[in-house]
Each structure stands twice: as C-alpha cells, then as structure tokens.
CSV table of C-alpha atoms in Angstrom, one decimal:
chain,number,residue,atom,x,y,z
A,128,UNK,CA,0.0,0.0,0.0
A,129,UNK,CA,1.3,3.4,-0.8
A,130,UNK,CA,1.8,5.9,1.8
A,131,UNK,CA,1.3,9.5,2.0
A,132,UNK,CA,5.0,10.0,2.5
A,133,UNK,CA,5.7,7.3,-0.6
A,134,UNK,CA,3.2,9.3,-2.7
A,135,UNK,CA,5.0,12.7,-1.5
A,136,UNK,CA,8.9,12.3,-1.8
A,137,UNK,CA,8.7,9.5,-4.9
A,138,UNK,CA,5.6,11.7,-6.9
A,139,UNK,CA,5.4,15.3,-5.4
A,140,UNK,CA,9.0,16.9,-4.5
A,141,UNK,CA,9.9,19.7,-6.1
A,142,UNK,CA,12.0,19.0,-9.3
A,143,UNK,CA,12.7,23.1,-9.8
A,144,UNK,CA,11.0,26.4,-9.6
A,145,UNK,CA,11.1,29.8,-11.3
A,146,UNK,CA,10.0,32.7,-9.0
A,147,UNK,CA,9.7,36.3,-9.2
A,148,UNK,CA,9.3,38.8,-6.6
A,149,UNK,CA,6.5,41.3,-7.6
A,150,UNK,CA,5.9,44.8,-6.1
A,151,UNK,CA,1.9,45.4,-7.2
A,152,UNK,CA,0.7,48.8,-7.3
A,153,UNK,CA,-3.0,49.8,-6.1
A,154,UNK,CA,-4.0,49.9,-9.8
A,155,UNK,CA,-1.7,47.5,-11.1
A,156,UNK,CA,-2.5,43.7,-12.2
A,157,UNK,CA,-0.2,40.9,-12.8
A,158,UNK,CA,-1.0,38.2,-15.1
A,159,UNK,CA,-0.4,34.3,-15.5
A,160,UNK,CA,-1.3,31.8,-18.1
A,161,UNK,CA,-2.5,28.5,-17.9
A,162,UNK,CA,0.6,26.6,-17.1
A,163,UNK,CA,1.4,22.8,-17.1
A,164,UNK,CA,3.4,23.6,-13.8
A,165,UNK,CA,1.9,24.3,-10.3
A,166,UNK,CA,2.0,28.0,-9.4
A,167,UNK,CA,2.8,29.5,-5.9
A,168,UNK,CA,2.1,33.0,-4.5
A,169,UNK,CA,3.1,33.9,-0.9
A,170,UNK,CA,2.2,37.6,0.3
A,171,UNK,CA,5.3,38.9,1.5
A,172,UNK,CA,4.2,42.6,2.5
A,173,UNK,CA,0.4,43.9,2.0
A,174,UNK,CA,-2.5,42.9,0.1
A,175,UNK,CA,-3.6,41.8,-3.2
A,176,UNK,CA,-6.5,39.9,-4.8
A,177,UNK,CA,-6.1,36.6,-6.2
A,178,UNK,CA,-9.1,35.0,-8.7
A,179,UNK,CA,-9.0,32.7,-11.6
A,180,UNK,CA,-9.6,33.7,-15.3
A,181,UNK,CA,-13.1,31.9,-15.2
A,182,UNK,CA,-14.0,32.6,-11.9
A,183,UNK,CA,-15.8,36.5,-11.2
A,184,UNK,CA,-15.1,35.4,-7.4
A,185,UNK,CA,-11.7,37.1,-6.2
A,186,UNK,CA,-10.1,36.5,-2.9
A,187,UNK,CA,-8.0,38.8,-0.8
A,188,UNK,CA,-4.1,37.7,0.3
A,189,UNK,CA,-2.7,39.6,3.3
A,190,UNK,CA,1.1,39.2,4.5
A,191,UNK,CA,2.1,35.8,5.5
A,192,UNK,CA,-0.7,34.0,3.3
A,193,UNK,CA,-0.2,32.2,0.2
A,194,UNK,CA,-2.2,30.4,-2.7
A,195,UNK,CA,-1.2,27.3,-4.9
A,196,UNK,CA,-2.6,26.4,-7.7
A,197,UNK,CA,-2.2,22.6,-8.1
A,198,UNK,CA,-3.6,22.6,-12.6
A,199,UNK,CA,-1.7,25.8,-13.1
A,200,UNK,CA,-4.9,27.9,-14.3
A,201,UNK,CA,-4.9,31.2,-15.8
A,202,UNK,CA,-5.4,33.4,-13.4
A,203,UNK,CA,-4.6,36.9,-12.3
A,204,UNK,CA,-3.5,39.1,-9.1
A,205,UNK,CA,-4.7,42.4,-8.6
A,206,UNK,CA,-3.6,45.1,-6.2
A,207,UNK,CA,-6.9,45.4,-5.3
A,208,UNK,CA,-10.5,44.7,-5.6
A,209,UNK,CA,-11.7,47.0,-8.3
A,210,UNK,CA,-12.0,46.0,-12.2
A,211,UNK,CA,-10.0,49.3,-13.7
A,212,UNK,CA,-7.0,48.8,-13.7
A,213,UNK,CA,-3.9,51.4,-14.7
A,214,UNK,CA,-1.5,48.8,-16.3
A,215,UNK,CA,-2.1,44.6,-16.9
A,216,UNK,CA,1.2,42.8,-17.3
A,217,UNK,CA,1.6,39.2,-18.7
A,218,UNK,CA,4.0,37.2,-16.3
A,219,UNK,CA,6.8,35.3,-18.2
A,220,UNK,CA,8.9,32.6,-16.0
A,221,UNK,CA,12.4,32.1,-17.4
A,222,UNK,CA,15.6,30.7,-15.6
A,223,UNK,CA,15.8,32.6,-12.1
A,224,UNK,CA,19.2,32.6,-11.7
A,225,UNK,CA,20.7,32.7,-8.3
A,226,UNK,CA,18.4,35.4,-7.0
A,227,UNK,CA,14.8,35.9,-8.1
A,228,UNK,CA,14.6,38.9,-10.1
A,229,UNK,CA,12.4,42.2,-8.8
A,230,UNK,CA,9.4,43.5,-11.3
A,231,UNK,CA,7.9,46.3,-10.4
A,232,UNK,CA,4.2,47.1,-11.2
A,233,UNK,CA,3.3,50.0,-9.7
A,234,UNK,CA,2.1,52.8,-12.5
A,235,UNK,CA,1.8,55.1,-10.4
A,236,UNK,CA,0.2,53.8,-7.5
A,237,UNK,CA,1.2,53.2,-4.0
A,238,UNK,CA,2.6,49.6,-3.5
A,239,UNK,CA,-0.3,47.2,-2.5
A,240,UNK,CA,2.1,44.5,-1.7
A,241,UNK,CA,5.3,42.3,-2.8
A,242,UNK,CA,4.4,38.4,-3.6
A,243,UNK,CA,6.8,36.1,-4.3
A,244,UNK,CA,5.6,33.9,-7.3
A,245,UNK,CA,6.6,30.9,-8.1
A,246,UNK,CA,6.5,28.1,-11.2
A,247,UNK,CA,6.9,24.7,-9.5
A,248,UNK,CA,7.8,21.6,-11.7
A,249,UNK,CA,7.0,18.8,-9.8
A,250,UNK,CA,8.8,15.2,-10.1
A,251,UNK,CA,6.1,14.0,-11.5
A,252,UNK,CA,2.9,16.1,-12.1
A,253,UNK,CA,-0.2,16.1,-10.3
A,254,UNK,CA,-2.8,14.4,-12.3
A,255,UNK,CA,-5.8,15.7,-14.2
A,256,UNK,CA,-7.8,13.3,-12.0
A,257,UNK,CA,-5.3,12.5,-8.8
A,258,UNK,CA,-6.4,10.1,-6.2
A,259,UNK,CA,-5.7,12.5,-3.3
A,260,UNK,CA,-8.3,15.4,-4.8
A,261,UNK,CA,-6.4,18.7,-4.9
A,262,UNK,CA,-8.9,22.0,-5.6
A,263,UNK,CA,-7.8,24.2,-8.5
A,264,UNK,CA,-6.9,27.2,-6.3
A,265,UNK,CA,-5.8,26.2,-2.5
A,266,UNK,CA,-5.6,29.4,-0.1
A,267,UNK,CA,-3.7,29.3,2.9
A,268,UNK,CA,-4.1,31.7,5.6
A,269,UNK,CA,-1.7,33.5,8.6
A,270,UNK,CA,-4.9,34.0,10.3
A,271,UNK,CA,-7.6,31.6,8.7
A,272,UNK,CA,-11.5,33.0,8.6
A,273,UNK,CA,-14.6,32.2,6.7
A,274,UNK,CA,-13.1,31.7,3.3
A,275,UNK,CA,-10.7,28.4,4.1
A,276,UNK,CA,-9.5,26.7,7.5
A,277,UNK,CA,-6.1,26.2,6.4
A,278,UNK,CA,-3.4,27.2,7.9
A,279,UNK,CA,0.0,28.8,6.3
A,280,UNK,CA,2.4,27.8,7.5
A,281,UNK,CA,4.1,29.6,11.0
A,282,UNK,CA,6.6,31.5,10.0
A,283,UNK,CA,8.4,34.9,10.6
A,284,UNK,CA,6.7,37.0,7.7
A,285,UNK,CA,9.0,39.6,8.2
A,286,UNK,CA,12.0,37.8,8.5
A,287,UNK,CA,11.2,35.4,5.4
A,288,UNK,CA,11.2,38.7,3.3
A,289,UNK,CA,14.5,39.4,3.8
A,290,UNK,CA,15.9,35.9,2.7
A,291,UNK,CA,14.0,36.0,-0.5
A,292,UNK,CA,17.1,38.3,-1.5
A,293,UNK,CA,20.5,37.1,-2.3
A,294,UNK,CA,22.8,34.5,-3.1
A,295,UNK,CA,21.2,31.4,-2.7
A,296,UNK,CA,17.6,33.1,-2.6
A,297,UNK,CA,16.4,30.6,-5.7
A,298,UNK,CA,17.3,27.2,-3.8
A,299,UNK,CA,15.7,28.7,-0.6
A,300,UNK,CA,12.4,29.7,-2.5
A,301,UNK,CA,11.8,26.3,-4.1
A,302,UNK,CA,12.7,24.2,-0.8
A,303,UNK,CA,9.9,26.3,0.4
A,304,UNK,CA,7.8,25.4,-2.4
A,305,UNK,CA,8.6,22.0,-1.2
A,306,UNK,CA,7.1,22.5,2.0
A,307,UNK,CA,3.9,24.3,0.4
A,308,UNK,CA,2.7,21.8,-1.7
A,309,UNK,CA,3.2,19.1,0.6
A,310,UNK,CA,1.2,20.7,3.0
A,311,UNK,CA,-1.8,21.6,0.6
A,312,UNK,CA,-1.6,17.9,-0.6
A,313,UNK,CA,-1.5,16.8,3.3
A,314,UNK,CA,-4.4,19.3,3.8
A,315,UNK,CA,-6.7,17.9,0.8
A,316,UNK,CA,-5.7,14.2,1.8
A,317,UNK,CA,-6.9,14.8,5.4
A,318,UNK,CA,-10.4,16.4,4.6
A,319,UNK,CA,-10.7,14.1,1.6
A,320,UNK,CA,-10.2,10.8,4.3
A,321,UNK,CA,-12.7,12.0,6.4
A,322,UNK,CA,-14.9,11.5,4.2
A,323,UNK,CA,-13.9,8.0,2.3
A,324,UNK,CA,-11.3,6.1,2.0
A,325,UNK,CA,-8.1,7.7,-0.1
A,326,UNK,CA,-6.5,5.2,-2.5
A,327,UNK,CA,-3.3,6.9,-3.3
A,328,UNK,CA,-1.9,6.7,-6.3
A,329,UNK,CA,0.9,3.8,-7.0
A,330,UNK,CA,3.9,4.5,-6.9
A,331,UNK,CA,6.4,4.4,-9.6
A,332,UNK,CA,8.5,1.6,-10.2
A,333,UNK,CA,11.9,1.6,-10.0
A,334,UNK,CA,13.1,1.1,-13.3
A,335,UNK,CA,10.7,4.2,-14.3
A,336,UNK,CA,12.3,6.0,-11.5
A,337,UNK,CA,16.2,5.0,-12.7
A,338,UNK,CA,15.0,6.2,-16.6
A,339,UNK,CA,14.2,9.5,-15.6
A,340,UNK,CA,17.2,10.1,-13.8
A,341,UNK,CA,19.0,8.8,-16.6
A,342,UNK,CA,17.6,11.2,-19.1
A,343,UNK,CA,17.6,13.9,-16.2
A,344,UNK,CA,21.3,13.4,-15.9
A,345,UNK,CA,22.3,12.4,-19.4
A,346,UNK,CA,20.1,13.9,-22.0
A,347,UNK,CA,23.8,14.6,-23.8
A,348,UNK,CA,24.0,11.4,-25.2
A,349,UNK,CA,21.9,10.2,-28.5
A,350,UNK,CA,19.1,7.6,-26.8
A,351,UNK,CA,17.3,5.8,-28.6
A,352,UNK,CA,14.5,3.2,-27.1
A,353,UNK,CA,16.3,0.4,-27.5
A,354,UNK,CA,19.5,1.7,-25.8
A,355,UNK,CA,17.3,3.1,-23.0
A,356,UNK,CA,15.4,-0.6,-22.9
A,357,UNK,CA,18.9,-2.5,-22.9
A,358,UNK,CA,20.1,-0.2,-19.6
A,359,UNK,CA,17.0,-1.2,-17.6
A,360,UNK,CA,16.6,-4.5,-18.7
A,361,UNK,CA,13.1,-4.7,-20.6
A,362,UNK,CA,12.1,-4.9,-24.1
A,363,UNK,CA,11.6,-1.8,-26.1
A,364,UNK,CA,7.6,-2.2,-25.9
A,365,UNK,CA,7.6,-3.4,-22.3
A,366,UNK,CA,9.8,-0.3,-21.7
A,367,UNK,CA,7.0,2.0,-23.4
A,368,UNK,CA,4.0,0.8,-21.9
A,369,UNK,CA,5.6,1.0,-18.6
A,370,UNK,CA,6.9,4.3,-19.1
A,371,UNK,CA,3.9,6.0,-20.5
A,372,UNK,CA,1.9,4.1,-17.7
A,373,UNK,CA,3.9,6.1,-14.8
A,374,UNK,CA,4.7,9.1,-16.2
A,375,UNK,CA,2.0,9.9,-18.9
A,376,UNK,CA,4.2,10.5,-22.0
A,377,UNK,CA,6.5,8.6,-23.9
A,378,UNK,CA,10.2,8.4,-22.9
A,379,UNK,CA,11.3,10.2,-26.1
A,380,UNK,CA,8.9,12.7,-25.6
A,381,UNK,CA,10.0,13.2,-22.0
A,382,UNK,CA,14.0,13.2,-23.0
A,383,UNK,CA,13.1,16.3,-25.9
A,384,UNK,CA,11.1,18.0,-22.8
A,385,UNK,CA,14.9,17.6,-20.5
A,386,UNK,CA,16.6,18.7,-23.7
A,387,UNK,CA,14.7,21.7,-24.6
A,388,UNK,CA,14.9,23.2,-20.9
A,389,UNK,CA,18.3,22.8,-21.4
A,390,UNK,CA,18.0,24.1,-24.6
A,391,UNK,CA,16.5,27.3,-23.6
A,392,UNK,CA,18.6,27.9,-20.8
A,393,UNK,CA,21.9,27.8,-23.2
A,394,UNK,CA,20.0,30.0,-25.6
A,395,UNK,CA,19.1,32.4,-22.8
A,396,UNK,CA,22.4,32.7,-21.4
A,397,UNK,CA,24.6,36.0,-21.0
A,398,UNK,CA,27.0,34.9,-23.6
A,399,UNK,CA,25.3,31.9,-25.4
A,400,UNK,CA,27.4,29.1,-27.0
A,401,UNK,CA,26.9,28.6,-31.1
A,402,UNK,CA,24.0,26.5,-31.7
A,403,UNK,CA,26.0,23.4,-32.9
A,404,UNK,CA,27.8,23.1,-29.5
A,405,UNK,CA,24.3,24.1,-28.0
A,406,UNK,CA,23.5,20.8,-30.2
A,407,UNK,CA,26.4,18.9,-29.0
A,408,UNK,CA,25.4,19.4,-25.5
A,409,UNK,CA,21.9,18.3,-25.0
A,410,UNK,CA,22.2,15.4,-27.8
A,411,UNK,CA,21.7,15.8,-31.0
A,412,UNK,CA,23.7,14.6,-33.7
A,413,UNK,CA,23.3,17.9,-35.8
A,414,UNK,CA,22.2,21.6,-35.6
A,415,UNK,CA,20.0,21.0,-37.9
A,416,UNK,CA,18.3,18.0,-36.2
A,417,UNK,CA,18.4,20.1,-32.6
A,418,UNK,CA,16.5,23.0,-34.6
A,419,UNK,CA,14.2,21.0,-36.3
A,420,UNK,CA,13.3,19.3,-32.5
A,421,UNK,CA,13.0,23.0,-30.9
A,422,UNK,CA,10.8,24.7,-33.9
A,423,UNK,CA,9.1,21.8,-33.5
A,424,UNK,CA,8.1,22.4,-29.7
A,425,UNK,CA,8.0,26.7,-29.8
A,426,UNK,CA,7.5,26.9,-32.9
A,427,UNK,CA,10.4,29.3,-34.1
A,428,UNK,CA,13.8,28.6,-34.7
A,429,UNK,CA,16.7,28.3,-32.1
A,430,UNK,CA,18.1,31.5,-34.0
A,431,UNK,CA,14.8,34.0,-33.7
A,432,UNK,CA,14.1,32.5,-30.1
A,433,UNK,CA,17.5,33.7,-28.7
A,434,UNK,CA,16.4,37.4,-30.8
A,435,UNK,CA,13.2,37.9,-29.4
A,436,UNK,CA,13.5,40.3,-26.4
A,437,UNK,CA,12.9,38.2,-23.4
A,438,UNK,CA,12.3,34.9,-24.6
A,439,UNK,CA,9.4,32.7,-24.7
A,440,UNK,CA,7.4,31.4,-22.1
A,441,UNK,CA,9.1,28.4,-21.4
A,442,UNK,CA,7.0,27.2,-18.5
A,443,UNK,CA,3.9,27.4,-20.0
A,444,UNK,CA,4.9,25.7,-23.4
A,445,UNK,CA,6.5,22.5,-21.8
C-alpha cells in the first residue's frame, strides 16, 4: 500500500522552480497563463487579490498568506478589488538565476504589496484526476476565517522577506515550495479521508524512476528506445507501456522536454554558446536536427528565439 509520505517524496517533490518577486501597485494587475506547472504566491508585505480567469469570485491575500494552484490555471493578481485597472502585465517565468529577479508594477500607484511567485515543476505532475483530490486554487491563511481553515504555514513573515534576496535566494524559494505543496496535498488528503477512504496513487516503479534520472542526468547522449530498454533491462515495448503508464508520456517525448529546458537555458544565457555546441550538449547529432526538435516544440527557430527580447514562455509551453 502506498503511503502519503511514498506518494509525496517519490511523486510530489519539487524537481525546480522559477519565482519572481513582484511589487503590485494599487492599480496595477499581474497576469499568468494557464501553465502545465503548479503556481505559488506567498504575500510577502500587503495585500492583493487573487481570482482565476473563469471565476468573477476574487479573494484577498494579506502578509504571511499564500495560494497554490495545483492545474496551473490562468489566473490573475490584482492590487486590489476594483475591475479598472492602470496597467495589466503578462508574467513570463524564465531561468531565475541565483536570486529571483524584482518587477515592479506599480504605475503610479502606492505599493499594495510584494508576492513572491513561483512556477513549480514537480517530479512528477499532479494528475488531471489525482487520487488525493487537490482544488484548482488552494488558499492558505496567517490567520484563517470564513473563506478556508487552512493554515500557512508559521513562519516569521517579516524575516522570510529578507531571505527572499540574495545569493542562494532561488534554492531557498523552491525548498519552500517544497514544504507548500506538501502541506496543501496533506491538507486535501486529510479532509478528503474523512470522508472515504483515499486510495493513493501507485507509486512508480523503479526502473521508471532510474530512466528518468537517466535522461535527467544524461540527456547529452543520443538515446534511442532500445539503448534506454537495454540499460534497464526490458524490451523496447515493455519499456513503453511502462513508461507512459507512470509518467504519462512517452520516454522520447519526455528526454526532448529535458533537452529543450536545457536548450532554452543555453540560448538564454549572458553569452550563449553557437547552436551546434548548443547541439552537442543536449544530444543531437546535428544543428540542424536540434533545430528541427526546438521549432518543433516553440515553434520558431533556435536563431529567432535567442532574438526575441525576453524569450518565450518556457513554463507554460512544456
């Protein structure tokens, strides 16, 4: 029988997340896609609304509480409750660096408050239709009321702003994350076993759990399913069904989704490499190959991607 700890650190750790710190005017309103990630948004200083593209509900966040959103929906946050708004800006996660950047939103307004946001890619993602029910937009609150019974977790609001700054500050913000979505998933699972009995989902197997690492680890060399089959031991169709059975994609599909993160954080770098060793690096035999792959997936070429001002969206294409 799997247990929630089995389903938590083998299914639902943190494998990385992008964050931005965000100061949000009074009139000022941040906006996020629909994502394939989980999104995070812990209230560092003041207040903002929080509500869901398809929802005319909003809800108010004060310092110390925080919302996840376990599907990634669009949604938007709002430095307060009215619908006019001075300035709207689309939200764009790209690779955070050692310290979360700082975008400020105010036009012209007072500062309503400063969120940290956060893009979480989980180990493995949670399911359209999980076994531990998770609701599409999870608040947790410093001082709980009427709207939700959860509690955030204690900590020293204050304090925690300061160490969202920094060297280090990424790695601190997504071991937090860590801790967040475990305790929204420990929150749903308690209220949902109350109720009936929660069959948690099976875990993976090990030999889907040794693949992924490989391909995490060494998505430099040119796989193919048979080699990938012959270093776990199964057949190339046993090693398939298996794969897509636990995971939800194909392992080829899931080795060009390592490769084009990669991809896009080469391409995105200060001084990026030439885009045959960018080839080299993440496993394909030729730049043309790697640049069929990545128009493919963003649907431009390596070439216009690294001349667009900004980037893509990376974590809401993959």
């Amino acid at each position: 029988m799997t247990t929630l700890t089995d389903y938590l650190l083998q299914e639902r750790s943190v494998e990385h997340a992008d964050s931005v710190l965000i100061d949000l005017g009074r009139r000022a309103c941040a906006r996020f896609s629909s994502s394939r990630n989980v999104m995070l948004h812990l209230v560092l200083q003041g207040s903002l609304f929080i509500r869901l593209d398809r929802s005319q509900r909003s809800f108010e966040l004060r310092a110390g509480d925080y919302a996840i959103l376990f599907y990634g929906d669009a949604h938007s946050i709002d430095g307060s409750a009215d619908d006019e708004t001075a300035g709207v800006e689309t939200i764009a996660f790209g690779d955070t660096g050692d310290a979360p950047p700082l975008l400020s939103l105010r036009e012209g307004s007072g500062l309503a408050a400063r969120v940290a946001s956060m893009s979480i890619s989980l180990i493995h993602a949670v399911p359209a239709r999980p076994s531990c029910p998770t609701p599409e937009l999870h608040i947790f609150r410093r001082e709980p009321d009427e709207d939700s019974m959860d509690h955030a977790l204690p900590i020293d609001i204050a304090q925690l702003a300061g160490l969202c700054n920094g060297p280090g500050a990424t790695a601190f913000l997504s071991a937090l994350a860590n801790l967040c979505i475990f305790q929204g998933i420990r929150a749903c699972h308690g209220k949902a076993s109350q109720l009936y009995r929660v069959s948690l989902e099976k875990a993976r197997s090990d030999t889907t759990s040794a693949l992924l690492r490989i391909m995490q680890t060494q998505f430099d060399k040119q796989w193919t399913i048979r080699m990938l089959a012959n270093k776990v031991g199964l057949s190339r169709s046993s090693l398939a069904e298996k794969f897509r059975d636990h995971v939800g994609v194909s392992p080829i599909e899931y080795l060009t989704d390592v490769r084009m993160k990669h991809a896009v954080e080469l391409l995105c770098a200060e001084d990026p490499p030439p885009l045959w060793e960018i080839s080299r690096r993440i496993g394909y035999k030729s730049e043309s190959s790697f640049a069929r792959a990545f128009k493919t997936r963003f649907g431009v070429s390596p070439r216009a991607y690294s001349r667009q001002s900004g980037g893509l969206d990376f974590a809401h294409q993959t």
